[in-house]
PDB file of C-alpha atoms in Angstrom:
ATOM      1  CA  MET A1431      29.225 -20.508 -47.279  1.00  0.00           C
ATOM      2  CA  GLU A1432      27.793 -23.167 -49.587  1.00  0.00           C
ATOM      3  CA  PRO A1433      25.870 -22.217 -52.750  1.00  0.00           C
ATOM      4  CA  ASN A1434      22.077 -21.998 -52.465  1.00  0.00           C
ATOM      5  CA  VAL A1435      22.178 -21.907 -48.670  1.00  0.00           C
ATOM      6  CA  SER A1436      20.247 -19.224 -46.781  1.00  0.00           C
ATOM      7  CA  TYR A1437      21.068 -17.794 -43.377  1.00  0.00           C
ATOM      8  CA  LYS A1438      18.618 -15.792 -41.294  1.00  0.00           C
ATOM      9  CA  PHE A1439      19.580 -13.029 -38.881  1.00  0.00           C
ATOM     10  CA  SER A1440      17.913 -10.731 -36.377  1.00  0.00           C
ATOM     11  CA  VAL A1441      19.130  -7.135 -36.567  1.00  0.00           C
ATOM     12  CA  THR A1442      18.995  -4.600 -33.722  1.00  0.00           C
ATOM     13  CA  HIS A1443      20.005  -1.035 -34.527  1.00  0.00           C
ATOM     14  CA  ALA A1444      20.098   1.476 -31.646  1.00  0.00           C
ATOM     15  CA  ILE A1445      20.937   5.186 -31.961  1.00  0.00           C
ATOM     16  CA  ASN A1446      21.087   7.389 -28.853  1.00  0.00           C
ATOM     17  CA  PHE A1447      22.306  10.981 -28.863  1.00  0.00           C
ATOM     18  CA  ASP A1448      22.207  14.387 -27.189  1.00  0.00           C
ATOM     19  CA  LEU A1449      22.597  17.411 -29.485  1.00  0.00           C
ATOM     20  CA  PHE A1450      22.420  20.574 -27.379  1.00  0.00           C
ATOM     21  CA  GLU A1451      18.883  20.346 -25.922  1.00  0.00           C
ATOM     22  CA  LYS A1452      17.722  17.631 -28.320  1.00  0.00           C
ATOM     23  CA  LYS A1453      17.665  14.086 -26.944  1.00  0.00           C
ATOM     24  CA  SER A1454      16.783  10.972 -28.885  1.00  0.00           C
ATOM     25  CA  ALA A1455      16.780   7.243 -28.210  1.00  0.00           C
ATOM     26  CA  ALA A1456      15.480   4.868 -30.865  1.00  0.00           C
ATOM     27  CA  THR A1457      15.958   1.183 -31.568  1.00  0.00           C
ATOM     28  CA  SER A1458      14.875  -0.458 -34.806  1.00  0.00           C
ATOM     29  CA  THR A1459      14.635  -4.210 -35.232  1.00  0.00           C
ATOM     30  CA  TYR A1460      14.089  -6.363 -38.277  1.00  0.00           C
ATOM     31  CA  GLU A1461      14.799  -9.744 -39.775  1.00  0.00           C
ATOM     32  CA  ALA A1462      17.376 -10.204 -42.530  1.00  0.00           C
ATOM     33  CA  ALA A1463      18.272 -13.153 -44.722  1.00  0.00           C
ATOM     34  CA  PHE A1464      21.413 -13.702 -46.791  1.00  0.00           C
ATOM     35  CA  LYS A1465      21.567 -16.257 -49.556  1.00  0.00           C
ATOM     36  CA  GLN A1466      24.521 -17.298 -51.696  1.00  0.00           C
ATOM     37  CA  VAL A1467      23.326 -18.522 -55.068  1.00  0.00           C
ATOM     38  CA  LYS A1468      26.613 -18.914 -56.946  1.00  0.00           C
ATOM     39  CA  GLY A1469      30.113 -20.207 -56.377  1.00  0.00           C
ATOM     40  CA  ASN A1470      33.309 -18.409 -55.349  1.00  0.00           C
ATOM     41  CA  ASN A1471      32.543 -15.209 -57.228  1.00  0.00           C
ATOM     42  CA  PHE A1472      28.989 -15.332 -56.031  1.00  0.00           C
ATOM     43  CA  ARG A1473      25.620 -13.653 -55.788  1.00  0.00           C
ATOM     44  CA  ILE A1474      24.015 -12.767 -52.479  1.00  0.00           C
ATOM     45  CA  GLU A1475      20.399 -11.922 -51.829  1.00  0.00           C
ATOM     46  CA  VAL A1476      19.484  -9.669 -48.908  1.00  0.00           C
ATOM     47  CA  LYS A1477      15.921  -9.592 -47.620  1.00  0.00           C
ATOM     48  CA  ARG A1478      14.468  -7.433 -44.854  1.00  0.00           C
ATOM     49  CA  SER A1479      11.191  -8.001 -42.985  1.00  0.00           C
ATOM     50  CA  ASP A1480       9.293  -7.376 -39.724  1.00  0.00           C
ATOM     51  CA  PHE A1481      10.668  -3.841 -39.313  1.00  0.00           C
ATOM     52  CA  LYS A1482       9.826  -2.174 -35.985  1.00  0.00           C
ATOM     53  CA  VAL A1483      10.936   0.919 -34.053  1.00  0.00           C
ATOM     54  CA  ASN A1484      11.059   0.667 -30.259  1.00  0.00           C
ATOM     55  CA  ASP A1485       9.197  -2.672 -30.502  1.00  0.00           C
ATOM     56  CA  LYS A1486       6.252  -1.078 -32.331  1.00  0.00           C
ATOM     57  CA  GLU A1487       5.009  -1.052 -35.880  1.00  0.00           C
ATOM     58  CA  ILE A1488       5.582   2.303 -37.570  1.00  0.00           C
ATOM     59  CA  GLU A1489       2.505   4.442 -36.941  1.00  0.00           C
ATOM     60  CA  THR A1490       3.153   8.085 -37.884  1.00  0.00           C
ATOM     61  CA  LYS A1491       2.337   9.246 -41.400  1.00  0.00           C
ATOM     62  CA  PHE A1492       5.755  10.459 -42.482  1.00  0.00           C
ATOM     63  CA  GLU A1493       7.654   7.540 -40.932  1.00  0.00           C
ATOM     64  CA  SER A1494       5.291   5.102 -42.633  1.00  0.00           C
ATOM     65  CA  VAL A1495       5.786   6.847 -45.988  1.00  0.00           C
ATOM     66  CA  ALA A1496       9.572   6.593 -45.651  1.00  0.00           C
ATOM     67  CA  TYR A1497       9.215   2.956 -44.586  1.00  0.00           C
ATOM     68  CA  GLU A1498       7.070   2.054 -47.611  1.00  0.00           C
ATOM     69  CA  TYR A1499       9.567   3.617 -49.991  1.00  0.00           C
ATOM     70  CA  ASN A1500      12.494   1.788 -48.384  1.00  0.00           C
ATOM     71  CA  LYS A1501      10.526  -1.455 -48.289  1.00  0.00           C
ATOM     72  CA  ALA A1502      10.494  -1.402 -52.097  1.00  0.00           C
ATOM     73  CA  LEU A1503      14.293  -1.738 -52.113  1.00  0.00           C
ATOM     74  CA  PHE A1504      14.226  -5.328 -50.851  1.00  0.00           C
ATOM     75  CA  PRO A1505      15.017  -8.025 -51.766  1.00  0.00           C
ATOM     76  CA  VAL A1506      18.266  -6.849 -53.334  1.00  0.00           C
ATOM     77  CA  LEU A1507      20.778  -8.963 -55.242  1.00  0.00           C
ATOM     78  CA  PHE A1508      24.502  -8.271 -55.454  1.00  0.00           C
ATOM     79  CA  ASP A1509      27.097 -10.053 -57.543  1.00  0.00           C
ATOM     80  CA  VAL A1510      30.330 -10.158 -55.532  1.00  0.00           C
ATOM     81  CA  ILE A1511      33.307 -10.438 -57.875  1.00  0.00           C
ATOM     82  CA  ASP A1512      36.820 -10.234 -56.453  1.00  0.00           C
ATOM     83  CA  GLY A1513      35.486  -8.302 -53.463  1.00  0.00           C
ATOM     84  CA  SER A1514      33.505  -5.776 -55.527  1.00  0.00           C
ATOM     85  CA  PHE A1515      29.729  -5.484 -55.144  1.00  0.00           C
ATOM     86  CA  LEU A1516      27.653  -5.091 -58.319  1.00  0.00           C
ATOM     87  CA  LEU A1517      23.902  -4.480 -58.084  1.00  0.00           C
ATOM     88  CA  ALA A1518      22.222  -7.322 -59.989  1.00  0.00           C
ATOM     89  CA  ASN A1519      18.483  -6.513 -59.925  1.00  0.00           C
ATOM     90  CA  TYR A1520      18.283  -2.761 -60.541  1.00  0.00           C
ATOM     91  CA  ASN A1521      15.412  -3.038 -63.050  1.00  0.00           C
ATOM     92  CA  GLU A1522      13.358  -5.181 -60.678  1.00  0.00           C
ATOM     93  CA  ILE A1523      13.844  -2.735 -57.792  1.00  0.00           C
ATOM     94  CA  ALA A1524      13.124   0.265 -60.040  1.00  0.00           C
ATOM     95  CA  ALA A1525       9.814  -1.333 -61.071  1.00  0.00           C
ATOM     96  CA  ARG A1526       8.850  -1.882 -57.411  1.00  0.00           C
ATOM     97  CA  ILE A1527       9.733   1.728 -56.596  1.00  0.00           C
ATOM     98  CA  GLU A1528       7.621   2.995 -59.494  1.00  0.00           C
ATOM     99  CA  LEU A1529       4.623   0.980 -58.284  1.00  0.00           C
ATOM    100  CA  THR A1530       5.096   2.059 -54.645  1.00  0.00           C
ATOM    101  CA  ASP A1531       5.485   5.696 -55.696  1.00  0.00           C
ATOM    102  CA  ALA A1532       2.220   5.602 -57.651  1.00  0.00           C
ATOM    103  CA  GLU A1533       0.360   4.068 -54.704  1.00  0.00           C
ATOM    104  CA  LEU A1534       1.757   6.597 -52.196  1.00  0.00           C
ATOM    105  CA  ARG A1535       1.060   9.590 -54.458  1.00  0.00           C
ATOM    106  CA  PHE A1536      -2.537   8.408 -54.709  1.00  0.00           C
ATOM    107  CA  LYS A1537      -2.854   8.345 -50.887  1.00  0.00           C
ATOM    108  CA  HIS A1538      -0.764  11.341 -49.823  1.00  0.00           C
ATOM    109  CA  ASP A1539      -0.022  14.938 -50.740  1.00  0.00           C
ATOM    110  CA  GLY A1540       1.500  18.059 -49.215  1.00  0.00           C
ATOM    111  CA  PRO A1541       5.012  19.451 -48.656  1.00  0.00           C
ATOM    112  CA  GLY A1542       5.986  16.862 -46.017  1.00  0.00           C
ATOM    113  CA  PHE A1543       5.182  13.964 -48.317  1.00  0.00           C
ATOM    114  CA  GLN A1544       6.849  15.649 -51.288  1.00  0.00           C
ATOM    115  CA  TYR A1545      10.032  16.239 -49.287  1.00  0.00           C
ATOM    116  CA  ILE A1546      10.312  12.556 -48.313  1.00  0.00           C
ATOM    117  CA  ARG A1547       9.459  11.467 -51.851  1.00  0.00           C
ATOM    118  CA  ASN A1548      11.938  13.789 -53.547  1.00  0.00           C
ATOM    119  CA  GLN A1549      14.737  12.894 -51.137  1.00  0.00           C
ATOM    120  CA  PHE A1550      14.203   9.157 -51.605  1.00  0.00           C
ATOM    121  CA  LEU A1551      13.923   9.280 -55.395  1.00  0.00           C
ATOM    122  CA  GLU A1552      17.006  11.483 -55.633  1.00  0.00           C
ATOM    123  CA  ASN A1553      18.959   8.819 -53.744  1.00  0.00           C
ATOM    124  CA  VAL A1554      17.837   5.803 -55.761  1.00  0.00           C
ATOM    125  CA  ASN A1555      16.084   6.675 -58.999  1.00  0.00           C
ATOM    126  CA  LYS A1556      18.820   8.026 -61.282  1.00  0.00           C
ATOM    127  CA  ASP A1557      20.664   4.862 -62.248  1.00  0.00           C
ATOM    128  CA  GLY A1558      22.135   1.650 -60.896  1.00  0.00           C
ATOM    129  CA  TYR A1559      25.241   3.385 -59.556  1.00  0.00           C
ATOM    130  CA  THR A1560      23.202   5.889 -57.535  1.00  0.00           C
ATOM    131  CA  MET A1561      21.024   3.120 -56.139  1.00  0.00           C
ATOM    132  CA  SER A1562      24.097   1.052 -55.236  1.00  0.00           C
ATOM    133  CA  GLN A1563      25.596   3.965 -53.308  1.00  0.00           C
ATOM    134  CA  HIS A1564      22.345   4.297 -51.368  1.00  0.00           C
ATOM    135  CA  PHE A1565      22.522   0.625 -50.383  1.00  0.00           C
ATOM    136  CA  PHE A1566      26.168   1.007 -49.382  1.00  0.00           C
ATOM    137  CA  SER A1567      25.161   3.736 -46.898  1.00  0.00           C
ATOM    138  CA  PHE A1568      23.185   1.173 -44.856  1.00  0.00           C
ATOM    139  CA  GLY A1569      24.946  -0.131 -41.762  1.00  0.00           C
ATOM    140  CA  LEU A1570      23.891  -3.692 -42.567  1.00  0.00           C
ATOM    141  CA  MET A1571      25.548  -3.502 -45.980  1.00  0.00           C
ATOM    142  CA  LYS A1572      28.742  -2.127 -44.430  1.00  0.00           C
ATOM    143  CA  VAL A1573      28.880  -5.166 -42.146  1.00  0.00           C
ATOM    144  CA  ILE A1574      28.333  -7.512 -45.094  1.00  0.00           C
ATOM    145  CA  MET A1575      31.082  -5.796 -47.078  1.00  0.00           C
ATOM    146  CA  LEU A1576      33.502  -6.081 -44.152  1.00  0.00           C
ATOM    147  CA  CYS A1577      32.760  -9.787 -43.710  1.00  0.00           C
ATOM    148  CA  LEU A1578      33.314 -10.486 -47.404  1.00  0.00           C
ATOM    149  CA  GLN A1579      36.717  -8.781 -47.584  1.00  0.00           C
ATOM    150  CA  GLU A1580      39.660 -10.983 -48.399  1.00  0.00           C
ATOM    151  CA  THR A1581      41.887 -11.533 -45.358  1.00  0.00           C
ATOM    152  CA  GLU A1582      44.886  -9.791 -46.928  1.00  0.00           C
ATOM    153  CA  LYS A1583      42.801  -6.605 -47.297  1.00  0.00           C
ATOM    154  CA  TYR A1584      41.878  -6.390 -43.605  1.00  0.00           C
ATOM    155  CA  GLU A1585      44.877  -4.297 -42.542  1.00  0.00           C
ATOM    156  CA  ASP A1586      44.289  -0.519 -42.700  1.00  0.00           C
ATOM    157  CA  TYR A1587      40.610  -1.069 -43.457  1.00  0.00           C
ATOM    158  CA  GLN A1588      38.586   2.122 -43.988  1.00  0.00           C
ATOM    159  CA  PHE A1589      35.060   2.382 -42.622  1.00  0.00           C
ATOM    160  CA  GLN A1590      32.533   4.986 -43.756  1.00  0.00           C
ATOM    161  CA  TRP A1591      29.529   5.430 -41.510  1.00  0.00           C
ATOM    162  CA  GLU A1592      26.518   7.728 -41.840  1.00  0.00           C
ATOM    163  CA  ILE A1593      25.846   9.922 -38.785  1.00  0.00           C
ATOM    164  CA  ILE A1594      22.162  10.505 -39.410  1.00  0.00           C
ATOM    165  CA  PRO A1595      21.395  13.294 -36.867  1.00  0.00           C
ATOM    166  CA  LEU A1596      24.122  15.477 -38.392  1.00  0.00           C
ATOM    167  CA  GLU A1597      23.505  14.374 -41.997  1.00  0.00           C
ATOM    168  CA  THR A1598      27.195  13.713 -42.517  1.00  0.00           C
ATOM    169  CA  THR A1599      29.558  10.794 -43.067  1.00  0.00           C
ATOM    170  CA  LEU A1600      32.288   9.654 -40.704  1.00  0.00           C
ATOM    171  CA  PHE A1601      35.404   8.504 -42.557  1.00  0.00           C
ATOM    172  CA  CYS A1602      37.385   6.199 -40.281  1.00  0.00           C
ATOM    173  CA  ASP A1603      40.850   4.700 -40.511  1.00  0.00           C
ATOM    174  CA  GLY A1604      41.656   1.650 -38.448  1.00  0.00           C
ATOM    175  CA  ASN A1605      43.142  -1.799 -38.208  1.00  0.00           C
ATOM    176  CA  THR A1606      41.472  -5.169 -38.467  1.00  0.00           C
ATOM    177  CA  VAL A1607      42.783  -8.294 -36.779  1.00  0.00           C
ATOM    178  CA  PHE A1608      41.588 -11.777 -37.696  1.00  0.00           C
ATOM    179  CA  SER A1609      42.193 -14.686 -35.317  1.00  0.00           C
ATOM    180  CA  SER A1610      42.212 -17.925 -37.280  1.00  0.00           C
ATOM    181  CA  GLU A1611      42.179 -19.925 -34.037  1.00  0.00           C
ATOM    182  CA  GLN A1612      39.033 -18.269 -32.670  1.00  0.00           C
ATOM    183  CA  ASN A1613      37.591 -17.410 -36.100  1.00  0.00           C
ATOM    184  CA  VAL A1614      37.002 -13.861 -34.843  1.00  0.00           C
ATOM    185  CA  LEU A1615      37.391 -10.623 -36.769  1.00  0.00           C
ATOM    186  CA  GLN A1616      37.941  -7.407 -34.794  1.00  0.00           C
ATOM    187  CA  TYR A1617      38.174  -3.855 -36.111  1.00  0.00           C
ATOM    188  CA  SER A1618      39.061  -0.656 -34.261  1.00  0.00           C
ATOM    189  CA  GLY A1619      39.351   2.809 -35.773  1.00  0.00           C
ATOM    190  CA  GLN A1620      38.623   6.491 -35.454  1.00  0.00           C
ATOM    191  CA  ALA A1621      37.679   9.374 -37.726  1.00  0.00           C
ATOM    192  CA  ASN A1622      40.524  10.656 -39.878  1.00  0.00           C
ATOM    193  CA  SER A1623      38.980  14.134 -39.572  1.00  0.00           C
ATOM    194  CA  THR A1624      36.282  15.645 -37.352  1.00  0.00           C
ATOM    195  CA  ASN A1625      35.899  18.879 -39.327  1.00  0.00           C
ATOM    196  CA  ALA A1626      32.604  17.887 -40.936  1.00  0.00           C
ATOM    197  CA  LEU A1627      31.178  16.837 -37.560  1.00  0.00           C
ATOM    198  CA  PHE A1628      32.240  20.114 -35.970  1.00  0.00           C
ATOM    199  CA  ASP A1629      30.796  22.157 -38.839  1.00  0.00           C
ATOM    200  CA  GLN A1630      27.415  20.434 -38.524  1.00  0.00           C
ATOM    201  CA  ILE A1631      27.328  20.739 -34.722  1.00  0.00           C
ATOM    202  CA  THR A1632      28.235  24.426 -34.958  1.00  0.00           C
ATOM    203  CA  ALA A1633      25.679  25.099 -37.696  1.00  0.00           C
ATOM    204  CA  TYR A1634      22.936  23.496 -35.594  1.00  0.00           C
ATOM    205  CA  GLY A1635      23.954  25.492 -32.512  1.00  0.00           C
ATOM    206  CA  ILE A1636      24.032  28.821 -34.344  1.00  0.00           C
ATOM    207  CA  ARG A1637      20.810  28.121 -36.238  1.00  0.00           C
ATOM    208  CA  ASN A1638      18.978  27.373 -32.990  1.00  0.00           C
ATOM    209  CA  LYS A1639      20.707  30.207 -31.071  1.00  0.00           C
ATOM    210  CA  PHE A1640      22.538  28.009 -28.559  1.00  0.00           C
ATOM    211  CA  ILE A1641      25.891  29.504 -29.484  1.00  0.00           C
ATOM    212  CA  GLN A1642      27.077  32.559 -31.401  1.00  0.00           C
ATOM    213  CA  GLU A1643      30.631  31.563 -32.232  1.00  0.00           C
ATOM    214  CA  PRO A1644      32.364  28.252 -31.473  1.00  0.00           C
ATOM    215  CA  THR A1645      35.257  28.168 -29.029  1.00  0.00           C
ATOM    216  CA  GLU A1646      38.411  26.083 -29.204  1.00  0.00           C
ATOM    217  CA  ALA A1647      37.133  23.844 -26.401  1.00  0.00           C
ATOM    218  CA  GLN A1648      33.913  23.172 -28.312  1.00  0.00           C
ATOM    219  CA  ALA A1649      35.942  21.981 -31.299  1.00  0.00           C
ATOM    220  CA  PHE A1650      37.326  18.999 -29.364  1.00  0.00           C
ATOM    221  CA  ILE A1651      35.715  15.774 -30.603  1.00  0.00           C
ATOM    222  CA  THR A1652      36.653  12.159 -29.945  1.00  0.00           C
ATOM    223  CA  THR A1653      35.454   9.274 -32.101  1.00  0.00           C
ATOM    224  CA  THR A1654      35.723   5.499 -31.985  1.00  0.00           C
ATOM    225  CA  ILE A1655      34.313   2.768 -34.180  1.00  0.00           C
ATOM    226  CA  THR A1656      34.632  -0.938 -33.416  1.00  0.00           C
ATOM    227  CA  ASN A1657      33.401  -4.176 -34.907  1.00  0.00           C
ATOM    228  CA  LYS A1658      33.583  -7.757 -33.677  1.00  0.00           C
ATOM    229  CA  THR A1659      32.423 -10.627 -35.844  1.00  0.00           C
ATOM    230  CA  GLN A1660      32.350 -14.265 -34.741  1.00  0.00           C
ATOM    231  CA  PHE A1661      32.450 -16.470 -37.818  1.00  0.00           C
ATOM    232  CA  ILE A1662      31.143 -20.028 -37.852  1.00  0.00           C
ATOM    233  CA  ASN A1663      32.870 -20.938 -41.076  1.00  0.00           C
ATOM    234  CA  THR A1664      33.685 -18.077 -43.436  1.00  0.00           C
ATOM    235  CA  LYS A1665      32.204 -15.063 -45.219  1.00  0.00           C
ATOM    236  CA  LEU A1666      28.526 -14.540 -44.328  1.00  0.00           C
ATOM    237  CA  ASP A1667      28.329 -17.689 -42.234  1.00  0.00           C
ATOM    238  CA  PHE A1668      28.754 -15.943 -38.872  1.00  0.00           C
ATOM    239  CA  GLU A1669      27.180 -16.217 -35.427  1.00  0.00           C
ATOM    240  CA  PHE A1670      27.103 -12.494 -34.679  1.00  0.00           C
ATOM    241  CA  SER A1671      28.553  -9.189 -35.803  1.00  0.00           C
ATOM    242  CA  GLU A1672      28.462  -6.137 -33.529  1.00  0.00           C
ATOM    243  CA  THR A1673      29.421  -2.621 -34.576  1.00  0.00           C
ATOM    244  CA  GLU A1674      29.596   0.361 -32.222  1.00  0.00           C
ATOM    245  CA  ILE A1675      30.204   4.045 -32.967  1.00  0.00           C
ATOM    246  CA  LYS A1676      30.854   6.646 -30.270  1.00  0.00           C
ATOM    247  CA  ILE A1677      31.249  10.410 -30.688  1.00  0.00           C
ATOM    248  CA  ASN A1678      31.901  12.700 -27.732  1.00  0.00           C
ATOM    249  CA  ASN A1679      31.767  16.497 -27.781  1.00  0.00           C
ATOM    250  CA  SER A1680      30.667  19.191 -25.341  1.00  0.00           C
ATOM    251  CA  HIS A1681      27.458  19.661 -27.373  1.00  0.00           C
ATOM    252  CA  PHE A1682      27.037  16.289 -29.074  1.00  0.00           C
ATOM    253  CA  ASN A1683      27.203  12.848 -27.484  1.00  0.00           C
ATOM    254  CA  TYR A1684      26.386   9.968 -29.783  1.00  0.00           C
ATOM    255  CA  GLN A1685      26.272   6.197 -29.453  1.00  0.00           C
ATOM    256  CA  GLU A1686      25.178   3.781 -32.149  1.00  0.00           C
ATOM    257  CA  LYS A1687      25.081  -0.012 -31.968  1.00  0.00           C
ATOM    258  CA  LEU A1688      24.303  -2.386 -34.798  1.00  0.00           C
ATOM    259  CA  ALA A1689      23.997  -6.034 -33.763  1.00  0.00           C
ATOM    260  CA  VAL A1690      23.437  -8.771 -36.340  1.00  0.00           C
ATOM    261  CA  ARG A1691      22.786 -12.194 -34.803  1.00  0.00           C
ATOM    262  CA  ARG A1692      22.270 -15.528 -36.496  1.00  0.00           C
ATOM    263  CA  LYS A1693      18.907 -17.244 -36.055  1.00  0.00           C
ATOM    264  CA  PHE A1694      19.449 -20.987 -35.774  1.00  0.00           C
TER     265      PHE A1694
END
């Protein structure tokens, strides 16, 4: 990836799940742009625009509030030094958040708004480290971080992925294979523990009176996470990157797909 060259991508993020009686199917789409502005140890800029859910602009009050807060996070700059990501424009983002927060507080009030506001600010407004961790929870950032790994670090790569409906994180161990002939990176892994998933599923079931006590059969959970990235040259210069997460349980079936495709 040459310095000062930008690449544009279309992103499609689909999450479908059944949790007891609750069913959900949602697909968000947006445009993203990556720009390298330095040399080997380099700086990347990530922009996000044209965000839609199920091919529609966000219309509901609370979704639009959450969207406006998250919109203030972009563009974001990261310095990538020896594979480590360092947030480079914290002060700029913090100023945008402060302005957005003032505008939204002027327009909205009530417990629903305050809940969204407090949750967002808790995730991003303490310091640069806290804000960085929030960015690293995004699926798009996880794909970028995988693509920028040095080849010798691919083996035994660990993925962390947020399972939003259960408000928990999936910690996955797996192996990554890079084909230099095809310029293709492939990752396959599974959760190193399903205890947190089971606890959240059980808590939801008991809270909503679907179950009283979990059985041994209900504790059985299978997980898979895969990624395939077709590089054009190296690093962020890729044609597509597709990530898929599957979780199967008697009370929770989950499928998530994140597709990042180059716009030529």
